[in-house]
PDB file of C-alpha atoms and ligand atoms in Angstrom:
ATOM      1  CA  MET A 220     153.920  86.013 -43.616  1.00  0.00           C
ATOM      2  CA  ASN A 221     155.399  83.064 -45.402  1.00  0.00           C
ATOM      3  CA  HIS A 222     154.715  82.737 -49.129  1.00  0.00           C
ATOM      4  CA  ALA A 223     155.401  79.596 -51.140  1.00  0.00           C
ATOM      5  CA  LEU A 224     154.713  78.846 -54.788  1.00  0.00           C
ATOM      6  CA  VAL A 225     154.042  75.178 -55.480  1.00  0.00           C
ATOM      7  CA  ARG A 226     153.390  73.268 -58.661  1.00  0.00           C
ATOM      8  CA  VAL A 227     150.024  71.624 -58.071  1.00  0.00           C
ATOM      9  CA  SER A 228     150.288  67.877 -57.800  1.00  0.00           C
ATOM     10  CA  ASP A 229     148.224  66.519 -54.931  1.00  0.00           C
ATOM     11  CA  GLY A 230     144.465  66.253 -54.762  1.00  0.00           C
ATOM     12  CA  ALA A 231     143.940  68.835 -52.026  1.00  0.00           C
ATOM     13  CA  ASP A 232     145.964  71.471 -53.891  1.00  0.00           C
ATOM     14  CA  TRP A 233     144.079  70.762 -57.143  1.00  0.00           C
ATOM     15  CA  GLN A 234     140.800  71.393 -55.295  1.00  0.00           C
ATOM     16  CA  VAL A 235     141.991  74.738 -53.924  1.00  0.00           C
ATOM     17  CA  TYR A 236     143.501  75.726 -57.296  1.00  0.00           C
ATOM     18  CA  HIS A 237     140.232  75.101 -59.134  1.00  0.00           C
ATOM     19  CA  ALA A 238     138.117  76.697 -56.386  1.00  0.00           C
ATOM     20  CA  ILE A 239     140.135  79.945 -56.606  1.00  0.00           C
ATOM     21  CA  ARG A 240     139.897  80.039 -60.397  1.00  0.00           C
ATOM     22  CA  ARG A 241     136.210  79.169 -60.421  1.00  0.00           C
ATOM     23  CA  SER A 242     135.287  81.898 -57.943  1.00  0.00           C
ATOM     24  CA  SER A 243     137.749  84.645 -58.977  1.00  0.00           C
ATOM     25  CA  LEU A 244     137.672  84.276 -62.742  1.00  0.00           C
ATOM     26  CA  TRP A 245     134.250  82.793 -63.466  1.00  0.00           C
ATOM     27  CA  GLN A 246     131.673  83.408 -60.725  1.00  0.00           C
ATOM     28  CA  GLU A 247     132.823  86.966 -59.906  1.00  0.00           C
ATOM     29  CA  ARG A 248     132.534  87.780 -63.594  1.00  0.00           C
ATOM     30  CA  GLY A 249     129.064  86.244 -63.867  1.00  0.00           C
ATOM     31  CA  LEU A 250     130.351  83.308 -65.887  1.00  0.00           C
ATOM     32  CA  THR A 251     129.334  79.690 -65.493  1.00  0.00           C
ATOM     33  CA  GLY A 252     130.707  76.454 -66.859  1.00  0.00           C
ATOM     34  CA  TYR A 253     134.171  76.372 -65.290  1.00  0.00           C
ATOM     35  CA  ASP A 254     135.605  72.965 -66.208  1.00  0.00           C
ATOM     36  CA  ASP A 255     138.127  71.526 -63.771  1.00  0.00           C
ATOM     37  CA  ALA A 256     138.861  68.498 -65.963  1.00  0.00           C
ATOM     38  CA  ARG A 257     140.466  70.162 -68.959  1.00  0.00           C
ATOM     39  CA  PRO A 258     143.424  68.121 -70.211  1.00  0.00           C
ATOM     40  CA  GLU A 259     145.423  71.342 -70.705  1.00  0.00           C
ATOM     41  CA  GLU A 260     145.928  71.469 -66.941  1.00  0.00           C
ATOM     42  CA  ARG A 261     147.839  68.208 -66.941  1.00  0.00           C
ATOM     43  CA  LEU A 262     150.256  68.699 -69.834  1.00  0.00           C
ATOM     44  CA  PRO A 263     153.899  68.354 -68.782  1.00  0.00           C
ATOM     45  CA  ASN A 264     154.845  71.802 -70.129  1.00  0.00           C
ATOM     46  CA  HIS A 265     151.877  73.465 -68.377  1.00  0.00           C
ATOM     47  CA  HIS A 266     152.755  74.368 -64.814  1.00  0.00           C
ATOM     48  CA  SER A 267     149.666  74.844 -62.637  1.00  0.00           C
ATOM     49  CA  LEU A 268     150.859  76.989 -59.752  1.00  0.00           C
ATOM     50  CA  LEU A 269     149.362  77.692 -56.343  1.00  0.00           C
ATOM     51  CA  LEU A 270     150.517  80.548 -54.122  1.00  0.00           C
ATOM     52  CA  LYS A 271     150.301  79.622 -50.456  1.00  0.00           C
ATOM     53  CA  LEU A 272     150.316  82.030 -47.554  1.00  0.00           C
ATOM     54  CA  ASP A 273     151.311  80.314 -44.320  1.00  0.00           C
ATOM     55  CA  GLY A 274     150.253  77.026 -45.903  1.00  0.00           C
ATOM     56  CA  GLU A 275     146.862  78.217 -47.227  1.00  0.00           C
ATOM     57  CA  GLY A 276     146.206  78.527 -50.966  1.00  0.00           C
ATOM     58  CA  ILE A 277     145.409  82.158 -51.826  1.00  0.00           C
ATOM     59  CA  GLY A 278     146.448  82.601 -55.454  1.00  0.00           C
ATOM     60  CA  THR A 279     146.843  80.769 -58.720  1.00  0.00           C
ATOM     61  CA  THR A 280     148.162  80.949 -62.201  1.00  0.00           C
ATOM     62  CA  ARG A 281     149.340  78.586 -64.917  1.00  0.00           C
ATOM     63  CA  LEU A 282     152.640  78.990 -66.700  1.00  0.00           C
ATOM     64  CA  ASP A 283     152.796  77.363 -70.128  1.00  0.00           C
ATOM     65  CA  ASP A 284     156.357  76.742 -71.316  1.00  0.00           C
ATOM     66  CA  LEU A 285     156.255  77.133 -75.102  1.00  0.00           C
ATOM     67  CA  GLY A 286     159.592  75.365 -75.535  1.00  0.00           C
ATOM     68  CA  ASP A 287     161.376  78.322 -77.151  1.00  0.00           C
ATOM     69  CA  GLN A 288     162.416  80.102 -73.962  1.00  0.00           C
ATOM     70  CA  THR A 289     159.105  81.959 -73.883  1.00  0.00           C
ATOM     71  CA  GLY A 290     156.007  81.232 -71.872  1.00  0.00           C
ATOM     72  CA  ILE A 291     152.397  82.261 -71.377  1.00  0.00           C
ATOM     73  CA  VAL A 292     150.981  83.171 -67.989  1.00  0.00           C
ATOM     74  CA  ARG A 293     147.303  82.291 -67.774  1.00  0.00           C
ATOM     75  CA  LEU A 294     144.478  83.042 -65.378  1.00  0.00           C
ATOM     76  CA  VAL A 295     146.181  84.923 -62.577  1.00  0.00           C
ATOM     77  CA  ALA A 296     143.980  85.199 -59.491  1.00  0.00           C
ATOM     78  CA  VAL A 297     144.175  86.038 -55.803  1.00  0.00           C
ATOM     79  CA  THR A 298     141.215  85.186 -53.558  1.00  0.00           C
ATOM     80  CA  ALA A 299     138.865  88.144 -53.089  1.00  0.00           C
ATOM     81  CA  ARG A 300     139.512  88.425 -49.368  1.00  0.00           C
ATOM     82  CA  GLN A 301     143.296  88.606 -49.845  1.00  0.00           C
ATOM     83  CA  ARG A 302     143.391  91.180 -52.638  1.00  0.00           C
ATOM     84  CA  GLY A 303     144.970  94.589 -52.307  1.00  0.00           C
ATOM     85  CA  ARG A 304     147.585  93.406 -49.810  1.00  0.00           C
ATOM     86  CA  GLY A 305     150.519  92.823 -52.136  1.00  0.00           C
ATOM     87  CA  HIS A 306     149.998  89.086 -52.654  1.00  0.00           C
ATOM     88  CA  GLY A 307     149.486  89.521 -56.394  1.00  0.00           C
ATOM     89  CA  ARG A 308     152.822  91.308 -56.579  1.00  0.00           C
ATOM     90  CA  VAL A 309     154.453  88.425 -54.659  1.00  0.00           C
ATOM     91  CA  LEU A 310     152.784  85.903 -56.973  1.00  0.00           C
ATOM     92  CA  SER A 311     154.093  87.793 -59.991  1.00  0.00           C
ATOM     93  CA  ALA A 312     157.671  87.848 -58.630  1.00  0.00           C
ATOM     94  CA  MET A 313     157.579  84.175 -57.683  1.00  0.00           C
ATOM     95  CA  VAL A 314     156.228  83.149 -61.095  1.00  0.00           C
ATOM     96  CA  GLU A 315     158.967  85.186 -62.736  1.00  0.00           C
ATOM     97  CA  ASP A 316     161.530  83.357 -60.626  1.00  0.00           C
ATOM     98  CA  TYR A 317     159.949  80.021 -61.501  1.00  0.00           C
ATOM     99  CA  ALA A 318     160.076  80.910 -65.193  1.00  0.00           C
ATOM    100  CA  ARG A 319     163.701  81.982 -64.901  1.00  0.00           C
ATOM    101  CA  LYS A 320     164.573  78.574 -63.471  1.00  0.00           C
ATOM    102  CA  LEU A 321     162.889  76.967 -66.490  1.00  0.00           C
ATOM    103  CA  GLY A 322     165.229  79.016 -68.688  1.00  0.00           C
ATOM    104  CA  LEU A 323     162.551  81.353 -70.049  1.00  0.00           C
ATOM    105  CA  HIS A 324     163.473  84.900 -71.068  1.00  0.00           C
ATOM    106  CA  THR A 325     160.073  86.300 -72.062  1.00  0.00           C
ATOM    107  CA  LEU A 326     156.559  85.871 -70.720  1.00  0.00           C
ATOM    108  CA  PHE A 327     153.257  86.820 -72.347  1.00  0.00           C
ATOM    109  CA  VAL A 328     149.846  87.336 -70.839  1.00  0.00           C
ATOM    110  CA  SER A 329     146.437  88.137 -72.249  1.00  0.00           C
ATOM    111  CA  ALA A 330     145.179  90.572 -69.636  1.00  0.00           C
ATOM    112  CA  VAL A 331     141.538  91.339 -69.028  1.00  0.00           C
ATOM    113  CA  LEU A 332     141.314  95.126 -69.351  1.00  0.00           C
ATOM    114  CA  ASP A 333     140.206  95.812 -65.793  1.00  0.00           C
ATOM    115  CA  ALA A 334     143.335  94.064 -64.516  1.00  0.00           C
ATOM    116  CA  GLU A 335     145.765  95.760 -66.902  1.00  0.00           C
ATOM    117  CA  GLY A 336     146.846  98.134 -64.139  1.00  0.00           C
ATOM    118  CA  PHE A 337     148.000  95.199 -62.059  1.00  0.00           C
ATOM    119  CA  TYR A 338     150.197  93.960 -64.903  1.00  0.00           C
ATOM    120  CA  SER A 339     151.583  97.427 -65.622  1.00  0.00           C
ATOM    121  CA  ALA A 340     152.448  97.733 -61.922  1.00  0.00           C
ATOM    122  CA  THR A 341     154.306  94.417 -61.998  1.00  0.00           C
ATOM    123  CA  GLY A 342     156.547  94.997 -65.000  1.00  0.00           C
ATOM    124  CA  TRP A 343     154.417  94.076 -67.998  1.00  0.00           C
ATOM    125  CA  ALA A 344     153.938  96.226 -71.111  1.00  0.00           C
ATOM    126  CA  ARG A 345     151.543  95.993 -74.024  1.00  0.00           C
ATOM    127  CA  VAL A 346     152.848  94.410 -77.214  1.00  0.00           C
ATOM    128  CA  ALA A 347     151.771  95.515 -80.661  1.00  0.00           C
ATOM    129  CA  SER A 348     153.177  92.491 -82.473  1.00  0.00           C
ATOM    130  CA  GLY A 349     155.195  89.340 -81.924  1.00  0.00           C
ATOM    131  CA  ALA A 350     152.894  87.654 -79.445  1.00  0.00           C
ATOM    132  CA  PRO A 351     152.662  83.866 -79.856  1.00  0.00           C
ATOM    133  CA  PRO A 352     149.482  82.654 -81.625  1.00  0.00           C
ATOM    134  CA  LEU A 353     148.711  80.460 -78.601  1.00  0.00           C
ATOM    135  CA  LEU A 354     148.153  83.623 -76.569  1.00  0.00           C
ATOM    136  CA  GLY A 355     144.904  84.235 -78.410  1.00  0.00           C
ATOM    137  CA  HIS A 356     143.450  87.641 -79.175  1.00  0.00           C
ATOM    138  CA  ALA A 357     140.207  89.334 -78.199  1.00  0.00           C
ATOM    139  CA  ASP A 358     139.048  92.955 -78.078  1.00  0.00           C
ATOM    140  CA  SER A 359     138.461  92.947 -74.331  1.00  0.00           C
ATOM    141  CA  PHE A 360     141.978  91.740 -73.539  1.00  0.00           C
ATOM    142  CA  ALA A 361     145.419  93.345 -73.787  1.00  0.00           C
ATOM    143  CA  GLN A 362     148.366  91.314 -75.014  1.00  0.00           C
ATOM    144  CA  MET A 363     151.271  92.069 -72.704  1.00  0.00           C
ATOM    145  CA  ARG A 364     154.875  90.963 -72.358  1.00  0.00           C
ATOM    146  CA  LYS A 365     157.514  90.867 -69.657  1.00  0.00           C
ATOM    147  CA  ARG A 366     161.219  90.287 -70.192  1.00  0.00           C
ATOM    148  CA  ILE A 367     162.913  88.183 -67.567  1.00  0.00           C
ATOM    149  CA  VAL A 368     166.300  89.358 -66.461  1.00  0.00           C
ATOM    150  CA  PRO A 369     168.596  86.297 -66.302  1.00  0.00           C
TER     151      PRO A 369
HETATM  152  C1  COA B  34     144.537  91.116 -60.421  1.00  0.00           C
HETATM  153  C2  COA B  34     144.839  90.474 -59.048  1.00  0.00           C
HETATM  154  C3  COA B  34     145.523  89.132 -59.241  1.00  0.00           C
HETATM  155  C4  COA B  34     145.783  91.412 -58.270  1.00  0.00           C
HETATM  156  O1  COA B  34     146.101  90.807 -57.018  1.00  0.00           O
HETATM  157  P1  COA B  34     146.308  91.684 -55.700  1.00  0.00           P
HETATM  158  O2  COA B  34     146.817  90.789 -54.642  1.00  0.00           O
HETATM  159  O3  COA B  34     145.091  92.458 -55.417  1.00  0.00           O
HETATM  160  O4  COA B  34     147.459  92.685 -56.192  1.00  0.00           O
HETATM  161  P2  COA B  34     148.481  93.521 -55.289  1.00  0.00           P
HETATM  162  O5  COA B  34     147.809  93.913 -54.017  1.00  0.00           O
HETATM  163  O6  COA B  34     149.744  92.760 -55.163  1.00  0.00           O
HETATM  164  O7  COA B  34     148.709  94.799 -56.191  1.00  0.00           O
HETATM  165  C5  COA B  34     149.919  94.996 -56.906  1.00  0.00           C
HETATM  166  C6  COA B  34     149.816  96.313 -57.634  1.00  0.00           C
HETATM  167  O8  COA B  34     148.854  96.200 -58.681  1.00  0.00           O
HETATM  168  C7  COA B  34     147.863  97.211 -58.548  1.00  0.00           C
HETATM  169  N1  COA B  34     146.587  96.605 -58.918  1.00  0.00           N
HETATM  170  C8  COA B  34     146.079  95.456 -58.444  1.00  0.00           C
HETATM  171  N2  COA B  34     144.905  95.183 -59.057  1.00  0.00           N
HETATM  172  C9  COA B  34     144.698  96.208 -59.919  1.00  0.00           C
HETATM  173  C10 COA B  34     143.673  96.501 -60.852  1.00  0.00           C
HETATM  174  N3  COA B  34     142.629  95.684 -61.033  1.00  0.00           N
HETATM  175  N4  COA B  34     143.781  97.639 -61.587  1.00  0.00           N
HETATM  176  C11 COA B  34     144.847  98.476 -61.417  1.00  0.00           C
HETATM  177  N5  COA B  34     145.856  98.235 -60.560  1.00  0.00           N
HETATM  178  C12 COA B  34     145.776  97.117 -59.823  1.00  0.00           C
HETATM  179  C13 COA B  34     147.894  97.598 -57.088  1.00  0.00           C
HETATM  180  O9  COA B  34     147.432  98.909 -56.894  1.00  0.00           O
HETATM  181  C14 COA B  34     149.353  97.441 -56.750  1.00  0.00           C
HETATM  182  O10 COA B  34     150.085  98.565 -57.152  1.00  0.00           O
HETATM  183  P3  COA B  34     151.054  99.325 -56.117  1.00  0.00           P
HETATM  184  O11 COA B  34     151.856  98.244 -55.430  1.00  0.00           O
HETATM  185  O12 COA B  34     151.851 100.208 -56.991  1.00  0.00           O
HETATM  186  O13 COA B  34     150.136 100.013 -55.170  1.00  0.00           O
HETATM  187  C15 COA B  34     143.540  90.320 -58.205  1.00  0.00           C
HETATM  188  O14 COA B  34     142.921  91.568 -58.095  1.00  0.00           O
HETATM  189  C16 COA B  34     142.531  89.333 -58.781  1.00  0.00           C
HETATM  190  O15 COA B  34     142.626  88.139 -58.524  1.00  0.00           O
HETATM  191  N6  COA B  34     141.539  89.835 -59.538  1.00  0.00           N
HETATM  192  C17 COA B  34     140.478  88.983 -60.060  1.00  0.00           C
HETATM  193  C18 COA B  34     140.972  88.052 -61.132  1.00  0.00           C
HETATM  194  C19 COA B  34     141.580  88.798 -62.304  1.00  0.00           C
HETATM  195  O16 COA B  34     141.037  89.752 -62.796  1.00  0.00           O
HETATM  196  N7  COA B  34     142.742  88.320 -62.740  1.00  0.00           N
HETATM  197  C20 COA B  34     143.440  88.832 -63.886  1.00  0.00           C
HETATM  198  C21 COA B  34     143.064  88.009 -65.073  1.00  0.00           C
HETATM  199  S1  COA B  34     143.903  88.563 -66.537  1.00  0.00           S
END
């Protein structure tokens, strides 16, 4: 099993990236209206990341570099058929490594409550205060933080 984390740049990877997000984070949750043309995806400090397994895209997230050595991890997803096999844990470790190379020391995530266990298992903890305003806040989400060891 060969994992690679790539910053999305070519057309084929963008298609897979959006397809995974649309199905895992919208359709599975009964949501419609996923927009694959949001300008936020193309900002230079927003890193749209695709996890590949033996060359096939199986997971996604976006890492937003806030410019103060902190970042926000958004919309983590692994394709339904690949879940429960440790790929999410690999994605988490590879994103942490990616963030470390950007010079970040702290990451934040707004975790949907039914996925909080995944974050707890991969080194995240709830924060009571100090989360960046850009993280957003809603009752059905937990604000969590992970420190990155240099
Ligand atoms: C959350 C998600 C990314 C996890 O990916 P995955 O490949 O299934 O995760 P892994 O198999 O690597 O699991 C890693 C650990 O997290 C735990 N875990 C995974 N999903 C969990 C969940 N929903 N609740 C509690 N624990 C969970 C696993 O038991 C495992 O722990 P262990 O290694 O101690 O046994 C995946 O389930 C997913 O895409 N879900 C739908 C989208 C979603 O909800 N994303 C989160 C948005 S905030």
